[in-house]
Coordinates of C-alpha atoms and ligand atoms in Angstrom, one line a residue:
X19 CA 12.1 -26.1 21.7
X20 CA 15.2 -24.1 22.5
X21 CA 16.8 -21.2 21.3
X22 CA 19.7 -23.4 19.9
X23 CA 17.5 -26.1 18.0
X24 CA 15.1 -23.7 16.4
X25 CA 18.5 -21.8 15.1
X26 CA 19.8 -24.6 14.0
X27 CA 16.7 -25.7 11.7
X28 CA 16.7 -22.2 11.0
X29 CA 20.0 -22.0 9.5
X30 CA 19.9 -25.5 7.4
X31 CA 17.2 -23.8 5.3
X32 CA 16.3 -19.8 5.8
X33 CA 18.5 -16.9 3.7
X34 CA 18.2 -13.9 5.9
X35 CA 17.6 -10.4 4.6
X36 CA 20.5 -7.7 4.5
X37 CA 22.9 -10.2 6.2
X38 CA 26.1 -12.0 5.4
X39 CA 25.0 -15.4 6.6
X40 CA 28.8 -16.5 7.1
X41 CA 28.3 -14.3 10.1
X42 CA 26.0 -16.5 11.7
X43 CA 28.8 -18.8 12.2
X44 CA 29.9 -17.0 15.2
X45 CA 26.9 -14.6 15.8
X46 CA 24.0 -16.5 17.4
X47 CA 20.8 -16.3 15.8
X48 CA 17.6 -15.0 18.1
X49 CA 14.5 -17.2 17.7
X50 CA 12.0 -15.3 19.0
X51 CA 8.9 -16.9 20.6
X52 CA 6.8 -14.1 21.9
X53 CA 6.0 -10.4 22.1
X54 CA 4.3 -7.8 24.6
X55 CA 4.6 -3.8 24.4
X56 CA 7.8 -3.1 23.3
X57 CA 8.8 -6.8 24.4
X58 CA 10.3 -9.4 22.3
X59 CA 10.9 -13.1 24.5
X60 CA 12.7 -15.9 22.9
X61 CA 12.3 -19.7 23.3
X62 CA 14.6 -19.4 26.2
X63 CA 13.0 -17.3 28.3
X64 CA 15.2 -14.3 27.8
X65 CA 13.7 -10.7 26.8
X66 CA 14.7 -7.5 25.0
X67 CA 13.7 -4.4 24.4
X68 CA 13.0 -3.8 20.8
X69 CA 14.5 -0.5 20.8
X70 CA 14.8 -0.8 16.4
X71 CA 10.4 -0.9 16.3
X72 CA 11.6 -4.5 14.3
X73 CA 12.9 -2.5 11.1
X74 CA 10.8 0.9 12.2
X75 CA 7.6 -0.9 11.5
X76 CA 6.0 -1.6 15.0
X77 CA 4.7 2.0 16.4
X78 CA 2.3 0.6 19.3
X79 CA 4.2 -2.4 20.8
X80 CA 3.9 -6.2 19.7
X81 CA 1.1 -7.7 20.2
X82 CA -1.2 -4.7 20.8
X83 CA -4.1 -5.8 22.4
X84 CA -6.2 -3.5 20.2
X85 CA -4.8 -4.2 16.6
X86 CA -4.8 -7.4 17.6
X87 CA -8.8 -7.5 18.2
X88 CA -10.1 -5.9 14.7
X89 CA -7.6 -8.5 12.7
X90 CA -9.6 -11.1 14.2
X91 CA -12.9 -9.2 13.7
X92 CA -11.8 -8.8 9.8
X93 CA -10.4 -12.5 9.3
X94 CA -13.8 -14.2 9.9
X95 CA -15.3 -11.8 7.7
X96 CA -13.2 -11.6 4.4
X97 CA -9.5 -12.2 4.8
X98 CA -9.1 -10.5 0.8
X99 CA -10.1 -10.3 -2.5
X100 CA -8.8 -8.8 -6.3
X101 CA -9.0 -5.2 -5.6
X102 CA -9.7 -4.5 -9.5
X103 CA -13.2 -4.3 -10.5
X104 CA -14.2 -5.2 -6.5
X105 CA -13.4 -3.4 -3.6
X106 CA -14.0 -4.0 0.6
X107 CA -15.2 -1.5 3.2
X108 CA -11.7 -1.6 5.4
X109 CA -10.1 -0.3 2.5
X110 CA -12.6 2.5 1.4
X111 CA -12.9 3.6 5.1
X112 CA -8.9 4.0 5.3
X113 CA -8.6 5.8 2.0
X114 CA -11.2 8.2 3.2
X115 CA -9.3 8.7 6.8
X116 CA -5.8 8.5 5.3
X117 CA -6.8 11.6 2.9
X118 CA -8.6 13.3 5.8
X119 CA -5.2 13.0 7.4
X120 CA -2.6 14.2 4.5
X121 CA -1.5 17.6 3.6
X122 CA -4.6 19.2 2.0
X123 CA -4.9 18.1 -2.0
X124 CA -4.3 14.4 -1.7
X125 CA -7.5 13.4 -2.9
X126 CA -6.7 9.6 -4.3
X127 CA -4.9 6.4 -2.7
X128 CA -3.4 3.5 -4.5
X129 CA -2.1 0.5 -2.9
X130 CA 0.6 -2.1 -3.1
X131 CA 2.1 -4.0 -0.1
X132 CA 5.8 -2.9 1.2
X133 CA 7.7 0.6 0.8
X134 CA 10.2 -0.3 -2.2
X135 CA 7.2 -0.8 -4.5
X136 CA 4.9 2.0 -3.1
X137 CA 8.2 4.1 -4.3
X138 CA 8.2 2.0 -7.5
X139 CA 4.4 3.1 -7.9
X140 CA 5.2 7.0 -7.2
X141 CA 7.9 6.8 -10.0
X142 CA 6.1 5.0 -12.4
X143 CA 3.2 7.1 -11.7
X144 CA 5.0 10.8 -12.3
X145 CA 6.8 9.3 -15.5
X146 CA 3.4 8.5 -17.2
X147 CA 1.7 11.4 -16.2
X148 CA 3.9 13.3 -17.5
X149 CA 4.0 10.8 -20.9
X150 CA 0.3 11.3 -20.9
X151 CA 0.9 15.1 -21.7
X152 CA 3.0 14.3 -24.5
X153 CA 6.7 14.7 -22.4
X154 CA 9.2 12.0 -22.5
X155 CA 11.5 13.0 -18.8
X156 CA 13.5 9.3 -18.3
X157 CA 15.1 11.0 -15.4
X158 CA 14.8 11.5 -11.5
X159 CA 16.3 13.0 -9.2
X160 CA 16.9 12.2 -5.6
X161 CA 19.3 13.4 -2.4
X162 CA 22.3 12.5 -1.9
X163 CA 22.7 9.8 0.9
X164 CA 19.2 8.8 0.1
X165 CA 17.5 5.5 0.6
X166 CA 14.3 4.6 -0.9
X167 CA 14.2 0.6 -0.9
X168 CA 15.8 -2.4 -3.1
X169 CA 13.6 -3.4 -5.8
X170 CA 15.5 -1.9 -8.8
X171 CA 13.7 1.0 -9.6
X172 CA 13.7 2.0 -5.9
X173 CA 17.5 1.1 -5.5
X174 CA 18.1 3.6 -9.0
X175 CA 17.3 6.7 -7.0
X176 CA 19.1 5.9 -3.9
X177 CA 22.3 6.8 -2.8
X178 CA 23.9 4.5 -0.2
X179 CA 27.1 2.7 -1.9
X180 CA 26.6 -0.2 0.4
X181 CA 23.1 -1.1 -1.2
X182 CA 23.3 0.2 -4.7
X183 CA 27.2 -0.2 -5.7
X184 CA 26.6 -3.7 -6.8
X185 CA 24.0 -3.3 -9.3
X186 CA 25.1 -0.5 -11.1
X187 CA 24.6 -1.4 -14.5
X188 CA 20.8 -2.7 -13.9
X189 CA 19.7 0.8 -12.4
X190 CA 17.6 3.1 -14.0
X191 CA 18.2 7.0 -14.7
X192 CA 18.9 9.2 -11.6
X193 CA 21.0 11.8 -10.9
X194 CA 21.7 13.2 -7.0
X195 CA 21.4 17.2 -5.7
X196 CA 23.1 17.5 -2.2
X197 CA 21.6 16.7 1.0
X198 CA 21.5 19.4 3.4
X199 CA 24.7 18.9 5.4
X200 CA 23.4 19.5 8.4
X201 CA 20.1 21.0 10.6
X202 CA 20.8 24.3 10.3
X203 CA 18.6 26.6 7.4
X204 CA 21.9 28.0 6.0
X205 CA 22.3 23.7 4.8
X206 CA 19.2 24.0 3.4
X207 CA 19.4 26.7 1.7
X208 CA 22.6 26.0 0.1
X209 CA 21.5 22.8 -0.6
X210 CA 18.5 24.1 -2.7
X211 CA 21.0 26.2 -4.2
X212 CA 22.7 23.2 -5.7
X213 CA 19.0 22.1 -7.0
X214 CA 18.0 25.1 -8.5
X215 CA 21.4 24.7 -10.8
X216 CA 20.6 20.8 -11.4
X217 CA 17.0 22.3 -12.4
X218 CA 18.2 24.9 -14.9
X219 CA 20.0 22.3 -17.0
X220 CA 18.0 19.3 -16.9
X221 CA 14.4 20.4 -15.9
X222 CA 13.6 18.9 -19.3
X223 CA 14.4 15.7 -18.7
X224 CA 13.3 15.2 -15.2
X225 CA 10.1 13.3 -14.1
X226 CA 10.4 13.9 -10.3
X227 CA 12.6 14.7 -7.4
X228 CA 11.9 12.1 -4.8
X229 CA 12.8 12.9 -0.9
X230 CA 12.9 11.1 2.5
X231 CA 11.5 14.5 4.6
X232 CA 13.9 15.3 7.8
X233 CA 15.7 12.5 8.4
X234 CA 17.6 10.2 5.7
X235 CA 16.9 6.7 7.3
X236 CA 19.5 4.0 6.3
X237 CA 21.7 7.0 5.2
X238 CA 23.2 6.8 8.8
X239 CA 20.1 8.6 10.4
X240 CA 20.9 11.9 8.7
X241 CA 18.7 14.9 9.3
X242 CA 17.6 18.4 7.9
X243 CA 15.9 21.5 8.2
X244 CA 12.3 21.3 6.7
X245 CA 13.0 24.2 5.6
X246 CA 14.5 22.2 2.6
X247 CA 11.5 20.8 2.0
X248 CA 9.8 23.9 1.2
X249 CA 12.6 25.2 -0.9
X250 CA 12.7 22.2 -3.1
X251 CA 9.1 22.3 -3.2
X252 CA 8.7 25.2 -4.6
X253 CA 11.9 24.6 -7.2
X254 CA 9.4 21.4 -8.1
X255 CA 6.9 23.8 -8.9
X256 CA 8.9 26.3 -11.0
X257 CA 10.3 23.9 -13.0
X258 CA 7.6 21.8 -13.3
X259 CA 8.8 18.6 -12.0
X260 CA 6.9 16.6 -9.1
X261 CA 8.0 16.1 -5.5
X262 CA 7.4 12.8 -4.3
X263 CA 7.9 13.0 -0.7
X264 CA 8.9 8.9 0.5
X265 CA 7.3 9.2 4.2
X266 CA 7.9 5.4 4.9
X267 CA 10.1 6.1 7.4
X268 CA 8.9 8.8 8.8
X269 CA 5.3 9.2 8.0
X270 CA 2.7 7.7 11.3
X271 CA 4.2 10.1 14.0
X272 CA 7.9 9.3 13.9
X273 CA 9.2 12.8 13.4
X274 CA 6.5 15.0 15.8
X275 CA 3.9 15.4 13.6
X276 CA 1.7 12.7 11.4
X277 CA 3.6 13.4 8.6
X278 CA 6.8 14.9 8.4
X279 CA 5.7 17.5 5.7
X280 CA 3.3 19.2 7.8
X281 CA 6.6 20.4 9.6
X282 CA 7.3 22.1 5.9
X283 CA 3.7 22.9 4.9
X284 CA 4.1 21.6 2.1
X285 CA 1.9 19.1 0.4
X286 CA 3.7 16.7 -2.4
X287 CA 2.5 15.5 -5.4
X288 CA 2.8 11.9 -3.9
X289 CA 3.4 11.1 -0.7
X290 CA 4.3 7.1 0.1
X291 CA 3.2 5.6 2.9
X292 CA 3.9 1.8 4.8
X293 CA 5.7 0.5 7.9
X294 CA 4.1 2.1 11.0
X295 CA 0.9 2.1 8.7
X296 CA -0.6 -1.1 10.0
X297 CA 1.4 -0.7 13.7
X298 CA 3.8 -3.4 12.4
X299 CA 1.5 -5.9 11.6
X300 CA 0.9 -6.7 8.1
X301 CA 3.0 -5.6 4.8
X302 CA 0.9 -2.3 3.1
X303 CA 2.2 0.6 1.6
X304 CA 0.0 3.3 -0.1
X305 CA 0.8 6.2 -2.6
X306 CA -1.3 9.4 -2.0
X307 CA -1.6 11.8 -4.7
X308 CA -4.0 14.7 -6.3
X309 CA -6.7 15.1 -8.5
X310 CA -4.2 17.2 -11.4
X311 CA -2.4 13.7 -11.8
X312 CA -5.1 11.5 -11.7
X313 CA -7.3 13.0 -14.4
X314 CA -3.9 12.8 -16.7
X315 CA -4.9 9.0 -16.5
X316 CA -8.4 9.6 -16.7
X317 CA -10.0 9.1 -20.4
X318 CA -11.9 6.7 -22.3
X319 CA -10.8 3.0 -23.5
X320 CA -7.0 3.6 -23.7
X321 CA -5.3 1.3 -21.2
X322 CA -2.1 2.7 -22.1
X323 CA -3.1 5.8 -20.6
X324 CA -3.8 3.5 -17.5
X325 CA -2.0 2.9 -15.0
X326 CA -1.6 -1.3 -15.1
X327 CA 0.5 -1.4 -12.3
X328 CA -0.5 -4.0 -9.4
X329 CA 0.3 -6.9 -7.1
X330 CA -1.5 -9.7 -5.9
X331 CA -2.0 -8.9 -2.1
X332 CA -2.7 -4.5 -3.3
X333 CA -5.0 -4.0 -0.4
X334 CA -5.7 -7.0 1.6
X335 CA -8.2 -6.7 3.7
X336 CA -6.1 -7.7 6.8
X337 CA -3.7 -5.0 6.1
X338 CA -6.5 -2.2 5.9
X339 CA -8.3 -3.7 9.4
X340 CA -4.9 -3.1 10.9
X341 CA -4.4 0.5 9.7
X342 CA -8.0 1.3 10.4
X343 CA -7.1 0.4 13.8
X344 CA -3.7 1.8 14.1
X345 CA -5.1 5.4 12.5
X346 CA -8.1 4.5 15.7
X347 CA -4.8 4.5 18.0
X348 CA -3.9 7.9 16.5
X349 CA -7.2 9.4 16.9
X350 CA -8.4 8.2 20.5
X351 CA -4.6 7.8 22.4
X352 CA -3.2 11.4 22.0
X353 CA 0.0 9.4 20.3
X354 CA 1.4 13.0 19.0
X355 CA 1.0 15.0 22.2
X356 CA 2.3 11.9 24.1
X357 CA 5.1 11.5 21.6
X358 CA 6.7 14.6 22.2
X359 CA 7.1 14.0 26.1
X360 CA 8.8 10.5 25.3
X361 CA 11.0 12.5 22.6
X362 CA 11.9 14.8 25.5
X363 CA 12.8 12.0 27.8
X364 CA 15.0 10.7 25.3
X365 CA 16.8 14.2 24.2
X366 CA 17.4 13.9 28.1
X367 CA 19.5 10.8 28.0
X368 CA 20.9 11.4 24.6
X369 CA 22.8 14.2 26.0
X370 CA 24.6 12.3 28.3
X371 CA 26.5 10.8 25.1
X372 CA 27.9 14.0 24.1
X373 CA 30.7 14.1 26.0
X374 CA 32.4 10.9 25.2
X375 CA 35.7 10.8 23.7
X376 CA 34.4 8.7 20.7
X377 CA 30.9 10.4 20.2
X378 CA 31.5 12.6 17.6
X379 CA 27.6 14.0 17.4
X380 CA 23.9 13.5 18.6
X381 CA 21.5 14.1 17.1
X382 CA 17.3 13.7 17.3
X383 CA 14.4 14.3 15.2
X384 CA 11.0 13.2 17.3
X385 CA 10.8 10.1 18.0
X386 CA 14.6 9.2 16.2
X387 CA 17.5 9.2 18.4
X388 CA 21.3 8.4 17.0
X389 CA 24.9 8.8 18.3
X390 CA 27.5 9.3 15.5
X391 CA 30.7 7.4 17.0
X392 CA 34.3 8.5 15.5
X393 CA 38.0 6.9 14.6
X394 CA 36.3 3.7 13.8
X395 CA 37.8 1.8 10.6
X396 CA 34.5 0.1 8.9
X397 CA 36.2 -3.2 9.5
X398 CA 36.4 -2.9 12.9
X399 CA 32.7 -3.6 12.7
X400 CA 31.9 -1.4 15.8
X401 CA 28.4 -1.6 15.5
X402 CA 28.0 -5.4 15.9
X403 CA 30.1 -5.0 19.2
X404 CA 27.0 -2.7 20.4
X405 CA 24.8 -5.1 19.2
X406 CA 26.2 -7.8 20.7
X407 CA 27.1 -6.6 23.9
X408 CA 23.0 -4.3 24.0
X409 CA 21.5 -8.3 23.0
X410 CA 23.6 -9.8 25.9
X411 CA 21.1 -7.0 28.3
X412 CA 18.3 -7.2 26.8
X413 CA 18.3 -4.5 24.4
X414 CA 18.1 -4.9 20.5
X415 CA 19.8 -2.3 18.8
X416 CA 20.8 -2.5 15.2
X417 CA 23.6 -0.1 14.9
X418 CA 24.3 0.9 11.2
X419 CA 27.5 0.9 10.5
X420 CA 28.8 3.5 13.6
X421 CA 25.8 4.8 14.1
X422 CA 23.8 4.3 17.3
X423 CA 19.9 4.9 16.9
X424 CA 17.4 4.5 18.9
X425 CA 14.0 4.3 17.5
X426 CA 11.4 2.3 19.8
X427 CA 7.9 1.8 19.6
X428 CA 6.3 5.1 21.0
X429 CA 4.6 3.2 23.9
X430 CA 8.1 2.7 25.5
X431 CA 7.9 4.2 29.1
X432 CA 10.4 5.6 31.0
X433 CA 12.0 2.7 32.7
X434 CA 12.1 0.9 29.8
X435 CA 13.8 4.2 27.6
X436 CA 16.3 4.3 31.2
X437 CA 17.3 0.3 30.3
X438 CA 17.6 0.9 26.6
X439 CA 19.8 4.7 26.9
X440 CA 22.0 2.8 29.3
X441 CA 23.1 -0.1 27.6
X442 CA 24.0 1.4 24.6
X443 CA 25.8 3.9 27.0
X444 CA 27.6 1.1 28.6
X445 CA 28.3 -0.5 25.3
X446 CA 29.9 2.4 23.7
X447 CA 32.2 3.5 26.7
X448 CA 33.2 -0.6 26.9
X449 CA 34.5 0.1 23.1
X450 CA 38.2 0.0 22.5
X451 CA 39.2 4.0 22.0
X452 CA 39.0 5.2 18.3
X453 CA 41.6 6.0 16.3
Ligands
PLP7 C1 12.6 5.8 3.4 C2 12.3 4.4 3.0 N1 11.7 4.2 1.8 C3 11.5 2.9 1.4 C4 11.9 1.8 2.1 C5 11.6 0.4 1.6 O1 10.6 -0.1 2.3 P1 10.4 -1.8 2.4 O2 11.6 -2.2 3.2 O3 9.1 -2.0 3.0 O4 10.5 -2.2 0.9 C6 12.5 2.0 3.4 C7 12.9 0.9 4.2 O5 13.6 1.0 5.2 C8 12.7 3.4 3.8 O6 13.3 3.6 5.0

């Protein structure tokens, strides 16, 4: 098997996610055979960095020796089962960590299998609650620039054009509040400004203002002050609507703390949880929230007072072995401590960037790295130039749009960060200058 007859099979029968497939007629396709640390090898022998954690899921490198181990422990012993009316012991034993973990008051866990539906669950979740007290609020609110997955409900309270546009008239109700423009507390401030008038008309109406905290993901790798955080928090509470903080991103380390609203001390009234959660492994998401929402669903025989939301794989037993060993990873390897010295390394090399006529900013939360370029004309598809120029060195980066991140596995070492920094720096001074 070669590169060029598995991507050949491949593309008489697969539909790849977020892509134009057209493209594929003069962009190769990668088959990829094999992968070690932050490693991926294809079926030709060539290898690249994984410098994109594969979509931000994989936190300790492929094929983690470790994670590995306990999925095979767990898959002679029960691979899954219906998680209503049974349970397992991986999954009790992860709830219990995972709330040991979370910003104090998160007291319950309830499962589904990929981020766009663990945000489905918070929002279908805060609208009956608040239905189960007798209030009828159809709407949500969420940030501008926001991204929070592409199952329709998710879609309906993001905010990139590029995603959403399409399916306008399938959405459900959400309005936007501005984004903090920029890191600094005056942003945030102003920003919660702009709430706080938002909340004095419609508080009425609104179930829930849903968040990604400190950095906006697909939204071009935006960041803010958590300082934000704990302004709109306290607007939720005033008005009485809930905060749903959407940690899939960001949750597992990615920002310099577990969770990113520890940097806000702020605890949510649901806080959704997947992609690092299982170190890359196996689909899971999770919804944390407290014991003032569950007891709303709480009552005798009334399954409309219920919450009948669930999918077939909600907890697989596979899944939870991988988190339980992932969260082990946390607790035994010193993975925020150690973070923060990789973070460094990289704030070292990102600064190089700075100065280049078509950089127009850096910028870095944790373990997130991204270099804004300028006078590029979205058809001039500068992003796949990096791409294809970083895949031609071994380097997978997944620009978005014109905007350069970096956002490896945190076991990436130092030679490996100097390979990954330099392409992309090679790449972008190789690019025609910008308009
Ligand atoms: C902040 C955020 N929320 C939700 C999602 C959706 O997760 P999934 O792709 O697993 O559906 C993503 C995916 O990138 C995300 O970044």
């Amino acid at each position: 098997m070669t590169n060029k007859s598995i991507a050949k099979r491949d593309l008489d029968v697969l539909w790849h996610p977020c892509t134009q497939m057209k493209d594929h007629e003069f962009l190769p396709m990668t088959p990829i055979k094999s992968g070690k640390g932050v490693w991926l090898e294809d079926f030709d022998g060539n290898k690249y960095i994984d410098a994109i954690a594969s979509w931000w899921v994989n936190i300790f490198g492929h094929v983690n020796p470790y994670i590995s181990s306990k999925i095979k422990e767990q898959v002679d012993t029960l691979e899954h089962v219906i998680i209503a009316g049974f349970t397992h012991e991986p999954i009790v034993r992860l709830s219990e960590r995972l709330i040991k973990l979370a910003p104090k008051g998160l007291s319950r866990c309830f499962y589904a299998d990929n981020g766009s539906s663990a945000v489905e669950v918070a929002l279908k979740m805060s609208y009956h609650a608040h239905k189960n007290s007798g209030l009828e609020k159809p709407l949500f609110v969420s940030l501008s620039n926001s991204y929070h997955g592409e199952t329709i409900g998710a879609l309906s309270v993001g905010d990139v054009e590029l995603y959403k546009d399409t399916y306008g008239p399938l959405l459900i109700a959400c309005v936007q509040t501005p984004v903090p423009k920029d890191l600094s507390e005056e942003a945030a401030i102003t920003a919660a400004h702009s709430f706080e008038e938002l909340l004095k008309e419609r508080a009425d109406e609104i179930s829930a203002l849903i968040v990604e905290p400190l950095v906006q993901g697909a939204g071009y790798m935006h960041m803010y002050h958590p300082l934000y955080l704990k302004l709109a928090k306290d607007l939720c509470e005033k008005y009485k609507i809930h905060f749903i903080a959407d940690e899939v991103l960001v949750g597992f380390g990615r920002t310099g703390t577990l969770f990113a609203c520890e940097q806000a001390d702020i605890t949510p009234d649901f806080l959704v949880l997947s992609k690092g959660i299982t170190g890359g492994y196996l689909p899971l998401s999770v919804v944390l929230t407290g014991d003032e929402i569950y007891q709303k669903f709480y009552c005798d025989y009334g399954l409309n007072k219920a919450f009948l939301h669930s999918h077939s794989y909600t907890g697989n037993a596979l899944a939870c072995a991988a988190a339980n060993a992932t969260l082990d990873i946390f607790e035994n390897d010193n993975v925020i401590e150690n973070n923060k010295k990789t973070a460094a390394y990289m704030a070292n090399h990102l600064s190089r960037f700075k100065d280049l006529n078509n950089v127009k900013e850096v910028r870095q939360t944790g373990m997130i790295a991204a270099i804004e370029l300028k006078g590029y004309a979205p058809e001039k598809r500068i992003g796949l130039k990096v791409y294809e120029y970083a895949l031609s060195k071994g380097v997978l980066l997944r620009p978005l749009g014109h905007i350069v991140y970096f956002m490896p596995p945190y076991i990436i070492n130092e030679a490996e960060m100097d390979l990954m920094f330099n392409t992309a720096y090679e790449a972008i001074v190789g690019l025609p200058e910008g308009e």
